[in-house]
Short mmCIF file of N, CA and C in Angstrom, two decimals:
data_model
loop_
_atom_site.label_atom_id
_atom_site.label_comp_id
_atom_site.label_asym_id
_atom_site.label_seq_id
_atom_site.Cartn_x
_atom_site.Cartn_y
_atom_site.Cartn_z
N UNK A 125 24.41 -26.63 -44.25
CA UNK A 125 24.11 -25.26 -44.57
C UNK A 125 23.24 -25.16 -45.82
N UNK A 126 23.09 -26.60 -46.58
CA UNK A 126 22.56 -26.49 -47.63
C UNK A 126 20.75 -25.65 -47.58
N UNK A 127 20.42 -26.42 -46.35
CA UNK A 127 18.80 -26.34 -46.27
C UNK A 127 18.86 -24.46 -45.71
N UNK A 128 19.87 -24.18 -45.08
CA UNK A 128 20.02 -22.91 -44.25
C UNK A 128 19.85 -21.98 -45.83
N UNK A 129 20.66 -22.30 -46.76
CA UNK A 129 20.80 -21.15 -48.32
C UNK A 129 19.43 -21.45 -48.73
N UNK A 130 18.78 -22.69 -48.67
CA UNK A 130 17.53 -22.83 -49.61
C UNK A 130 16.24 -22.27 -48.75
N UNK A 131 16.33 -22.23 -47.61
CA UNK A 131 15.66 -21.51 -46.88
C UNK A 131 15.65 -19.80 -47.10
N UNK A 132 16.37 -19.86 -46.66
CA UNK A 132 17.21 -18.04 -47.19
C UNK A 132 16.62 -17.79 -48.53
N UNK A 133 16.55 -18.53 -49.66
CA UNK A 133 16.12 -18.31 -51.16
C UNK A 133 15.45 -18.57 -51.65
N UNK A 134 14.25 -19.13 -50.81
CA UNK A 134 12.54 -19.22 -50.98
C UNK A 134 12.00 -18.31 -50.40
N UNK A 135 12.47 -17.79 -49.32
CA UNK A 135 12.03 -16.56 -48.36
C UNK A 135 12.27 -15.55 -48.73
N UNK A 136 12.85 -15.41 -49.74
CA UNK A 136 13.48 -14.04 -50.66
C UNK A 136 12.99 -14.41 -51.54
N UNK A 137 12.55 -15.55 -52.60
CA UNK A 137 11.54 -14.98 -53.80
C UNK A 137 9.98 -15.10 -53.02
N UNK A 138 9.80 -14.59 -51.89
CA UNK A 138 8.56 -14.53 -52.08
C UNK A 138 8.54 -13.17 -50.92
N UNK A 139 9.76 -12.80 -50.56
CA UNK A 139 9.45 -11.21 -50.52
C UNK A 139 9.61 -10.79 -48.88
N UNK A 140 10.21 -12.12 -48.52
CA UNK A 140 10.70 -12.04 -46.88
C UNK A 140 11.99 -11.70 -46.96
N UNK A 141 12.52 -10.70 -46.05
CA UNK A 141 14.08 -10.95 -45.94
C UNK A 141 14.20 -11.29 -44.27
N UNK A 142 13.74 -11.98 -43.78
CA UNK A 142 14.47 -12.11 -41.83
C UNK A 142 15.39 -12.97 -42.24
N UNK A 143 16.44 -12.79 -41.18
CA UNK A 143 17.67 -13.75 -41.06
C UNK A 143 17.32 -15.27 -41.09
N UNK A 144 18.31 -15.93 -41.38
CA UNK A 144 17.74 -17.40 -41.10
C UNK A 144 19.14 -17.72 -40.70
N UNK A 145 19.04 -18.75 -39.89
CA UNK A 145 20.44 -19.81 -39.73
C UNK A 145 19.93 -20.86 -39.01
N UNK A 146 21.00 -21.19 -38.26
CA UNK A 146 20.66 -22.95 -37.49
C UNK A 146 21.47 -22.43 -36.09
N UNK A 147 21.42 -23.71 -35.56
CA UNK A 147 21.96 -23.53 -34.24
C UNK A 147 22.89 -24.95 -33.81
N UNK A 148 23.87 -24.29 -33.20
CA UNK A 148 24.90 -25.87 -33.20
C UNK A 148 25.63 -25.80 -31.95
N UNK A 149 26.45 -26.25 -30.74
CA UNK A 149 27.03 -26.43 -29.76
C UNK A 149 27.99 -25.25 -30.14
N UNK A 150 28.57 -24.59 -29.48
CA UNK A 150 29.15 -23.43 -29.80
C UNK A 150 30.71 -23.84 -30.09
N UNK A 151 31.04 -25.09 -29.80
CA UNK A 151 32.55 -25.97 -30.49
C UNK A 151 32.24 -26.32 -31.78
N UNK A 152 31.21 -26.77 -31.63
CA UNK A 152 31.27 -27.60 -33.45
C UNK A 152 30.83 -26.16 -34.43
N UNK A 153 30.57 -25.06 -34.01
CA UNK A 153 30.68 -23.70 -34.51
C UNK A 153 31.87 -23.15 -35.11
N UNK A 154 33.45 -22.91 -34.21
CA UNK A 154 34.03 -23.02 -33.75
C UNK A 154 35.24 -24.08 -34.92
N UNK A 155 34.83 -25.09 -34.66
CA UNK A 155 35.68 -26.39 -35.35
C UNK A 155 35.31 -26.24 -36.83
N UNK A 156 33.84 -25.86 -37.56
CA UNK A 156 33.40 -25.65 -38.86
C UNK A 156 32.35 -24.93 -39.00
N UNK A 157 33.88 -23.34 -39.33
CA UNK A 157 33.59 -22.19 -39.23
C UNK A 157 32.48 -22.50 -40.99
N UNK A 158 32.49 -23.24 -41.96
CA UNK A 158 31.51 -23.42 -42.70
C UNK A 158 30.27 -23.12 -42.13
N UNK A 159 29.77 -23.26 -40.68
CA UNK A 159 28.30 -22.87 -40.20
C UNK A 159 28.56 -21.46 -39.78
N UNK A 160 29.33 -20.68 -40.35
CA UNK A 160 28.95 -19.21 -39.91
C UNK A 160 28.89 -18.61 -41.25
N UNK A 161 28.28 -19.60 -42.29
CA UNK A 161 27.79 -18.46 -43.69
C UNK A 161 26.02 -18.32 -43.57
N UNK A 162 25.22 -18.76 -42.34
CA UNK A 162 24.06 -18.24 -42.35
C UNK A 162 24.18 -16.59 -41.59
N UNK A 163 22.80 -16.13 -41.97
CA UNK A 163 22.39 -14.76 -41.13
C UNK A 163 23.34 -13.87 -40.12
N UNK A 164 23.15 -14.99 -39.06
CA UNK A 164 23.69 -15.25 -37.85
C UNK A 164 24.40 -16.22 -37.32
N UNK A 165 24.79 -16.25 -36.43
CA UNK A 165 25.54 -17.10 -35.45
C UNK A 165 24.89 -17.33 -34.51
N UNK A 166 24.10 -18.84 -34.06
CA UNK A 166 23.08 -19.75 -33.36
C UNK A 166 23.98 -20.37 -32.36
N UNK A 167 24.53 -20.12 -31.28
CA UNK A 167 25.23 -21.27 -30.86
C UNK A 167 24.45 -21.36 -29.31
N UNK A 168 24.60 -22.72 -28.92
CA UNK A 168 24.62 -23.11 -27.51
C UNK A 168 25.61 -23.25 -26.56
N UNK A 169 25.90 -22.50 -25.48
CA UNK A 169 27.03 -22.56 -24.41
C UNK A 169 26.53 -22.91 -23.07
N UNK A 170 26.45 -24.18 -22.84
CA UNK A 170 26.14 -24.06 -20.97
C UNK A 170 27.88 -25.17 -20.93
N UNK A 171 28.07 -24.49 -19.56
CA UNK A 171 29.50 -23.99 -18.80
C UNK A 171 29.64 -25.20 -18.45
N UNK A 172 28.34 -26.05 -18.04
CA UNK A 172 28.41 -26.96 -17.05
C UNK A 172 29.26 -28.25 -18.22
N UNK A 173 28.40 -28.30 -19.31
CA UNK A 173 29.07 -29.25 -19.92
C UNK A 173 30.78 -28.99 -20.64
N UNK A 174 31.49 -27.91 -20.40
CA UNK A 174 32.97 -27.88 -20.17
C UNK A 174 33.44 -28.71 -19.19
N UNK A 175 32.86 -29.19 -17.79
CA UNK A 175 33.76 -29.66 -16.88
C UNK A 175 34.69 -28.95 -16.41
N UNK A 176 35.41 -28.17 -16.53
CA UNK A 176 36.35 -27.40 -15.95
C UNK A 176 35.83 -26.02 -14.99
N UNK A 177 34.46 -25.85 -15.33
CA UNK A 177 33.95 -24.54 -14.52
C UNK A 177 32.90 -25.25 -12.92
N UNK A 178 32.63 -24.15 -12.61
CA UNK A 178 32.12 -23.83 -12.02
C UNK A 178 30.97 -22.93 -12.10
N UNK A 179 29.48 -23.41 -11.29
CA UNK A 179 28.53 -22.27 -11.52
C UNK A 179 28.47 -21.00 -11.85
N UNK A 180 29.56 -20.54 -10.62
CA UNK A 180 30.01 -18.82 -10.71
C UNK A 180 30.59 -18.38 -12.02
N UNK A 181 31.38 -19.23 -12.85
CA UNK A 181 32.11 -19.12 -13.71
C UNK A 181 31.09 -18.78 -14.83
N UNK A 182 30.17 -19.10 -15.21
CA UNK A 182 29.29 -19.22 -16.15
C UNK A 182 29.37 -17.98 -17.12
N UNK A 183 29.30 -16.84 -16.71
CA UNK A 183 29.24 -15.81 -17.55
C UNK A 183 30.38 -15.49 -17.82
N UNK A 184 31.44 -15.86 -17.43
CA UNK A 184 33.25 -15.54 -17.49
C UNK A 184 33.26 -16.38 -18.78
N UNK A 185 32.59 -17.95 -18.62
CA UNK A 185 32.65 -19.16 -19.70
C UNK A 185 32.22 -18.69 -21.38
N UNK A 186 30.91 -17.53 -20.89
CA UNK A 186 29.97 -17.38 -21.88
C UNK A 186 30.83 -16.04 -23.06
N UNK A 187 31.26 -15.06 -22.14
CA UNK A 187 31.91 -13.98 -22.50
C UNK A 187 33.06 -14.03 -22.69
N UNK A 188 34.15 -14.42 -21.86
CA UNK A 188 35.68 -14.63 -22.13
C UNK A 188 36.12 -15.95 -22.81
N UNK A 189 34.90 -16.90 -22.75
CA UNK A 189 35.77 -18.06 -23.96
C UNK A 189 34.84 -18.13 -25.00
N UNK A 190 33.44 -18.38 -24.95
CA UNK A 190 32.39 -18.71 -26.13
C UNK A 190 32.33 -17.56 -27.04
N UNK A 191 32.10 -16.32 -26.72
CA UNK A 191 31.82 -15.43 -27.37
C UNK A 191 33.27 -15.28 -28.78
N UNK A 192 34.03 -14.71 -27.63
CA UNK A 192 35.29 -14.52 -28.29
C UNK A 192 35.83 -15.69 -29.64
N UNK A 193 35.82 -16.64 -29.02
CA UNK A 193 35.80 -17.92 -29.92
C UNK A 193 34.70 -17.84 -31.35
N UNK A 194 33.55 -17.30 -31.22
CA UNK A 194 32.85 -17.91 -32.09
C UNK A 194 32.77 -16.36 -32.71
N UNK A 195 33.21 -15.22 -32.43
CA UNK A 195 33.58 -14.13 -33.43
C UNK A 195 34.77 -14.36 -34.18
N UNK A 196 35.92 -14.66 -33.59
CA UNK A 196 36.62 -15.23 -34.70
C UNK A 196 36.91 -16.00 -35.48
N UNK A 197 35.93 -17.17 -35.30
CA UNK A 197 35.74 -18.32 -36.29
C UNK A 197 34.48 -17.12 -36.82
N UNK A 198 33.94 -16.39 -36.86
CA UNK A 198 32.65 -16.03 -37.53
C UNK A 198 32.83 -14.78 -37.50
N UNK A 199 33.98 -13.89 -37.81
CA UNK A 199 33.95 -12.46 -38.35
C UNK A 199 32.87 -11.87 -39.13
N UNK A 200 32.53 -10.69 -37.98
CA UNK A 200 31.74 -9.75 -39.01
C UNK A 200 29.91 -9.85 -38.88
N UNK A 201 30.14 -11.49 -37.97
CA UNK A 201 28.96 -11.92 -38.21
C UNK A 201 27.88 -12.23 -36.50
N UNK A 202 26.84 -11.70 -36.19
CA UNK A 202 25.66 -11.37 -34.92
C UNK A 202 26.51 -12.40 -34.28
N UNK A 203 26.45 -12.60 -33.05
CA UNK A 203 26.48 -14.04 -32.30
C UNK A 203 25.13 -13.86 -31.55
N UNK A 204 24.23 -14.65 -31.07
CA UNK A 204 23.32 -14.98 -30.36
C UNK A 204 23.50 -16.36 -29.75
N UNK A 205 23.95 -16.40 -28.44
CA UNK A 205 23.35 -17.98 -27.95
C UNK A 205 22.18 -18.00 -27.20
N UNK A 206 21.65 -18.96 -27.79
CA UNK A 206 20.51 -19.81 -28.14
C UNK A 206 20.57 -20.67 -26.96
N UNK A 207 21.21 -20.59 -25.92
CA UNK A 207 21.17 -21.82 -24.68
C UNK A 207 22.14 -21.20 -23.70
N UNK A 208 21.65 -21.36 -22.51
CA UNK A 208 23.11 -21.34 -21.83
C UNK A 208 22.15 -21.61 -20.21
N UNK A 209 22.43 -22.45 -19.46
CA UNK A 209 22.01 -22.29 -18.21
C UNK A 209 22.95 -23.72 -18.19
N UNK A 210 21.99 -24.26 -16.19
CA UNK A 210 23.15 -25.60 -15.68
C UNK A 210 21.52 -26.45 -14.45
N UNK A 211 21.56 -27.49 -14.95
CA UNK A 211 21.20 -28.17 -14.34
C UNK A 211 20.80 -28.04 -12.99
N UNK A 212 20.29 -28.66 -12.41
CA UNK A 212 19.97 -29.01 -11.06
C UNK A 212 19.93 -30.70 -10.50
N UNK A 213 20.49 -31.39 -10.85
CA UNK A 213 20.33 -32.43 -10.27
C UNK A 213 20.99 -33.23 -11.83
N UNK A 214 21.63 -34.54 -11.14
CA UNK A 214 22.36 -35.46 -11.88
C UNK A 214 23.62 -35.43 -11.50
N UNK A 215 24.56 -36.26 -12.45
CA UNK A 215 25.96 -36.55 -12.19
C UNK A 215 26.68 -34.79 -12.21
N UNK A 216 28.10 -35.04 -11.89
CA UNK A 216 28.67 -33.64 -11.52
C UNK A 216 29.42 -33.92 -12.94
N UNK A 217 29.93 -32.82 -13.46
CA UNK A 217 31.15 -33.10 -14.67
C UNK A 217 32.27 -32.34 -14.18
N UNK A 218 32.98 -33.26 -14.02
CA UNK A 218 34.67 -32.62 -13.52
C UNK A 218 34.19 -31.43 -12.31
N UNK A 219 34.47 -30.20 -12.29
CA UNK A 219 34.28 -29.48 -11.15
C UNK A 219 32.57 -28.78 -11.52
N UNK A 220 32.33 -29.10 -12.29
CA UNK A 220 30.51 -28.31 -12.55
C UNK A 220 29.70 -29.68 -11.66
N UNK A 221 28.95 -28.69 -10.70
CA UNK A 221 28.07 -29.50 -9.81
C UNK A 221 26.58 -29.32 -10.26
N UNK A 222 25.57 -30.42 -10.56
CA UNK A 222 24.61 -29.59 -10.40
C UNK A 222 23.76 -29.83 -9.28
N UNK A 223 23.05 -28.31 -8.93
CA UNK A 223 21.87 -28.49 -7.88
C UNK A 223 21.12 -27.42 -7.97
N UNK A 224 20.41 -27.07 -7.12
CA UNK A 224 19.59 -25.83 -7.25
C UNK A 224 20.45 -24.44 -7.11
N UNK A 225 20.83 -24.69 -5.81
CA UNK A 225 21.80 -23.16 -5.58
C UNK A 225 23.02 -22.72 -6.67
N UNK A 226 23.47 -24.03 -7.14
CA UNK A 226 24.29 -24.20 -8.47
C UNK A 226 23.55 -23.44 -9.45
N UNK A 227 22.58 -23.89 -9.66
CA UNK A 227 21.81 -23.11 -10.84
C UNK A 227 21.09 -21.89 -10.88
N UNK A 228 20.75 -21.72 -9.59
CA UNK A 228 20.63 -20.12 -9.47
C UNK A 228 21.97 -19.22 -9.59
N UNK A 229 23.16 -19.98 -9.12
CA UNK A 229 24.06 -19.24 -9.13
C UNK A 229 24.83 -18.76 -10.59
N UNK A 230 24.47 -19.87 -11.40
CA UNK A 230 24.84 -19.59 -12.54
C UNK A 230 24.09 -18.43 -13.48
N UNK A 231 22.58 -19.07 -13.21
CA UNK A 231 22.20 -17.89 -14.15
C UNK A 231 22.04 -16.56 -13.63
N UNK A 232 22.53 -16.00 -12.65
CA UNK A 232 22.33 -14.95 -11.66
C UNK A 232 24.07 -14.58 -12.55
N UNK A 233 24.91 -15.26 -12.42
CA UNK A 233 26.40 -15.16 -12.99
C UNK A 233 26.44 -14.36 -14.38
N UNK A 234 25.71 -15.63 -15.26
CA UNK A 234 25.20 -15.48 -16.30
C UNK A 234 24.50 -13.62 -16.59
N UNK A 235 23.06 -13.56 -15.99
CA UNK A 235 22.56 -12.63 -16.29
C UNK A 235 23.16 -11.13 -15.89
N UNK A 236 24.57 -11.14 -14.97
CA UNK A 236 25.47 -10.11 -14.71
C UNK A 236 26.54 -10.05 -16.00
N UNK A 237 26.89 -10.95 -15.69
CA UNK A 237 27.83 -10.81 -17.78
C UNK A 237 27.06 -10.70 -18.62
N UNK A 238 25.90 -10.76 -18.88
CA UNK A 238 25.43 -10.01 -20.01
C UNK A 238 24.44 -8.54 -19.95
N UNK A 239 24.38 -8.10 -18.40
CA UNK A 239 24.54 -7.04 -18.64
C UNK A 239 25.74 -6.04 -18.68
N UNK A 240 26.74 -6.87 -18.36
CA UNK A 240 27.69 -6.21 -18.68
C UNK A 240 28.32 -5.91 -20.42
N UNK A 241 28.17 -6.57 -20.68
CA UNK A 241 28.25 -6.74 -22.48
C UNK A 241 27.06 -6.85 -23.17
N UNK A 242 26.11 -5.73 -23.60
CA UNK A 242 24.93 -6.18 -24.61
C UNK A 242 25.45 -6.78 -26.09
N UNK A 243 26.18 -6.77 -26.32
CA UNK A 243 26.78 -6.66 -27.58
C UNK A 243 26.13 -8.15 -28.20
N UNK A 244 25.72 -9.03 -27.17
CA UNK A 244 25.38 -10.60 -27.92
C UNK A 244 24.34 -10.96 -26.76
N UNK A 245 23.10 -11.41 -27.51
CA UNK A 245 22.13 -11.98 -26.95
C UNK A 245 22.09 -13.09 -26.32
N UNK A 246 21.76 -13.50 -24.89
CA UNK A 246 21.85 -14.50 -24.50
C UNK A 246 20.68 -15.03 -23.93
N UNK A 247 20.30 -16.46 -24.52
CA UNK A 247 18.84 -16.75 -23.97
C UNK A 247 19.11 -17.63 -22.66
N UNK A 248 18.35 -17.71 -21.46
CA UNK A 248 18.43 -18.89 -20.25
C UNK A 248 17.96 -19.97 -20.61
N UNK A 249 18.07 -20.91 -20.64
CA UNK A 249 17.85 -22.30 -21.23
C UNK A 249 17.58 -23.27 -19.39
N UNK A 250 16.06 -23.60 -19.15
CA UNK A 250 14.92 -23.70 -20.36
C UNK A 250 13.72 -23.32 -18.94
N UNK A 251 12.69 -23.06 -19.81
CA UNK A 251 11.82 -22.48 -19.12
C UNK A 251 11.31 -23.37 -17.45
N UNK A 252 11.05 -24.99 -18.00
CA UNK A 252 10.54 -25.77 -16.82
C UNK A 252 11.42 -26.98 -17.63
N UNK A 253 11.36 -28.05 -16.19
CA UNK A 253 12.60 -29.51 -16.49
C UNK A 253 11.48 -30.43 -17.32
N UNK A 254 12.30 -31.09 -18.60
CA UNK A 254 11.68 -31.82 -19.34
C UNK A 254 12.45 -33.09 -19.01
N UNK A 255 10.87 -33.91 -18.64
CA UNK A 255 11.18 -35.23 -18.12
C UNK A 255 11.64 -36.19 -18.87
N UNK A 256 11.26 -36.19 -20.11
CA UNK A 256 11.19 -36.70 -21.22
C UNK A 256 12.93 -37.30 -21.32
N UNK A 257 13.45 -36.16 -21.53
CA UNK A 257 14.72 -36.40 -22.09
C UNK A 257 15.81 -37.64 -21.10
N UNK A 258 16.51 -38.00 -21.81
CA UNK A 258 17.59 -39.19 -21.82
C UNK A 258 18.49 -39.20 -19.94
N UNK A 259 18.64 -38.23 -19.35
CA UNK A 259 19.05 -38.11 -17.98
C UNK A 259 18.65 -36.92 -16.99
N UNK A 260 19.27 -37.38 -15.96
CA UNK A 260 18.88 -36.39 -15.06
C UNK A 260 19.35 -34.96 -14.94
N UNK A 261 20.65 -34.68 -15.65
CA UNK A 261 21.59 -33.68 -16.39
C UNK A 261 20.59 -32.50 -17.01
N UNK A 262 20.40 -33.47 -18.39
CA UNK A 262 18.95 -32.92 -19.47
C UNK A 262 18.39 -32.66 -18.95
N UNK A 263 17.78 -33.48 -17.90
CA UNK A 263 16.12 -33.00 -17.76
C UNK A 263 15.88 -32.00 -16.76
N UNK A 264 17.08 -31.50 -16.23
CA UNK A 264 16.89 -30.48 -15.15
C UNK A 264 16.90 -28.81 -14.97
N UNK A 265 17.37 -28.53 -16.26
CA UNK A 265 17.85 -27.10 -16.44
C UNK A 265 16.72 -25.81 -16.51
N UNK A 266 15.45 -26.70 -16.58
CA UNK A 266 14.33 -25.56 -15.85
C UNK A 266 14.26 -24.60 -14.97
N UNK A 267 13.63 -23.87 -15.03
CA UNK A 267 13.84 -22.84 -14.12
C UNK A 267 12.73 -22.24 -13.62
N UNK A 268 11.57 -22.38 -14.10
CA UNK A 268 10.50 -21.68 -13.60
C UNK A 268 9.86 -22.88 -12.60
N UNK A 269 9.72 -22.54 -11.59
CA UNK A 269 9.43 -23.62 -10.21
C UNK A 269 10.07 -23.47 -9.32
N UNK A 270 11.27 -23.69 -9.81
CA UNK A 270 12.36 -23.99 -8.92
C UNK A 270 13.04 -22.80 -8.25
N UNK A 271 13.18 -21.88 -9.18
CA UNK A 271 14.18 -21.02 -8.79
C UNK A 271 13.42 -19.20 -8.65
N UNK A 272 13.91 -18.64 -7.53
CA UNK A 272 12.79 -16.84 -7.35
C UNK A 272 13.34 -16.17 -8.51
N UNK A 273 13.08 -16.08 -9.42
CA UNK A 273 13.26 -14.99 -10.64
C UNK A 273 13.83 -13.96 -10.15
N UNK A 274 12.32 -13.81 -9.40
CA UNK A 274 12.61 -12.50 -9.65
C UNK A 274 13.33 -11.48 -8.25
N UNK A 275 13.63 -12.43 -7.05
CA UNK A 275 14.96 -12.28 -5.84
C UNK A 275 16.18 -12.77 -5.89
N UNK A 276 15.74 -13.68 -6.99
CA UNK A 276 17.48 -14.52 -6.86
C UNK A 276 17.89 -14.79 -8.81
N UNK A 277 17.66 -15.11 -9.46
CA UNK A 277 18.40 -15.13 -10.57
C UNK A 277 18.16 -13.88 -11.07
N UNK A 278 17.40 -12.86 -10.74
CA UNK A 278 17.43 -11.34 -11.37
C UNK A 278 18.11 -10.54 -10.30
N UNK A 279 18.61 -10.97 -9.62
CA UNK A 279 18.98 -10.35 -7.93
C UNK A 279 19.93 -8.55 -8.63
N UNK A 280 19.89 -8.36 -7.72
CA UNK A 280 21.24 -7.12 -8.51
C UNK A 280 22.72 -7.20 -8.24
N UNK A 281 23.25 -7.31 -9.46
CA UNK A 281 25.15 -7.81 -9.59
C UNK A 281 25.89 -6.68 -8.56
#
């Protein structure tokens, strides 16, 4: 949090005030509530890496456990996550499968729980699959290609 205050207090002597913070897995948020003395609250929640959910579950995951969780480790203070979608392809974790229809289903899940609650911003994580990264898990959670925006993950709840 050190660089998060010194950030915050160069940007204020020179006459900025925007929020600043960081961004961290929404457990290790959670576990050291010390990262909720920036701006805001930065966290990442995709469902899939719980193991215990399911696609559909996703916005139940995001709203009835993440949210809740990381207001009361962080009273008083914005929540925004900064991540949240599910794969398409790779190993399964416990009951989270990934594939395509998996992942439409989630963020279609997803984008119904948060219109049901504006109260916390939720970004879809990630625009197109980056090959780059370490597995097939990572590298799949793209979405523009793969999936109809704008018939099926914007569909109406």
């Amino acid at each position: 949090m050190a660089k998060v205050f010194d950030v915050r207090g160069y940007l204020g002597s020179v006459g900025v005030t925007t929020p600043v913070s960081t961004v961290h897995v929404w457990v290790t948020i959670r576990d050291n509530p010390i990262l909720c003395g920036a701006d805001f609250v930065g966290a990442n929640a995709h469902a899939f890496y719980d193991g215990g959910r399911t696609s559909g579950q996703t916005g139940d995951f995001v709203f009835k456990t993440v949210v809740p969780a990381l207001k009361a480790a962080c009273p008083g203070k914005k929540v925004i996550i900064s991540e949240s979608g599910w794969p398409s392809r790779g190993g399964n974790n416990g009951a989270a499968v990934p594939s395509i229809p998996d992942e439409q289903s989630a963020l279609l899940n997803l984008n119904c729980a948060c219109r049901d609650d504006t109260s916390v911003s939720v970004y879809a994580f990630e625009y197109d699959d980056q090959l780059w990264k370490a597995n097939d898990n990572e590298r799949s959670f793209g979405i523009f290609g793969k999936l109809d925006v704008n018939g099926g993950v914007l569909s109406a709840c």
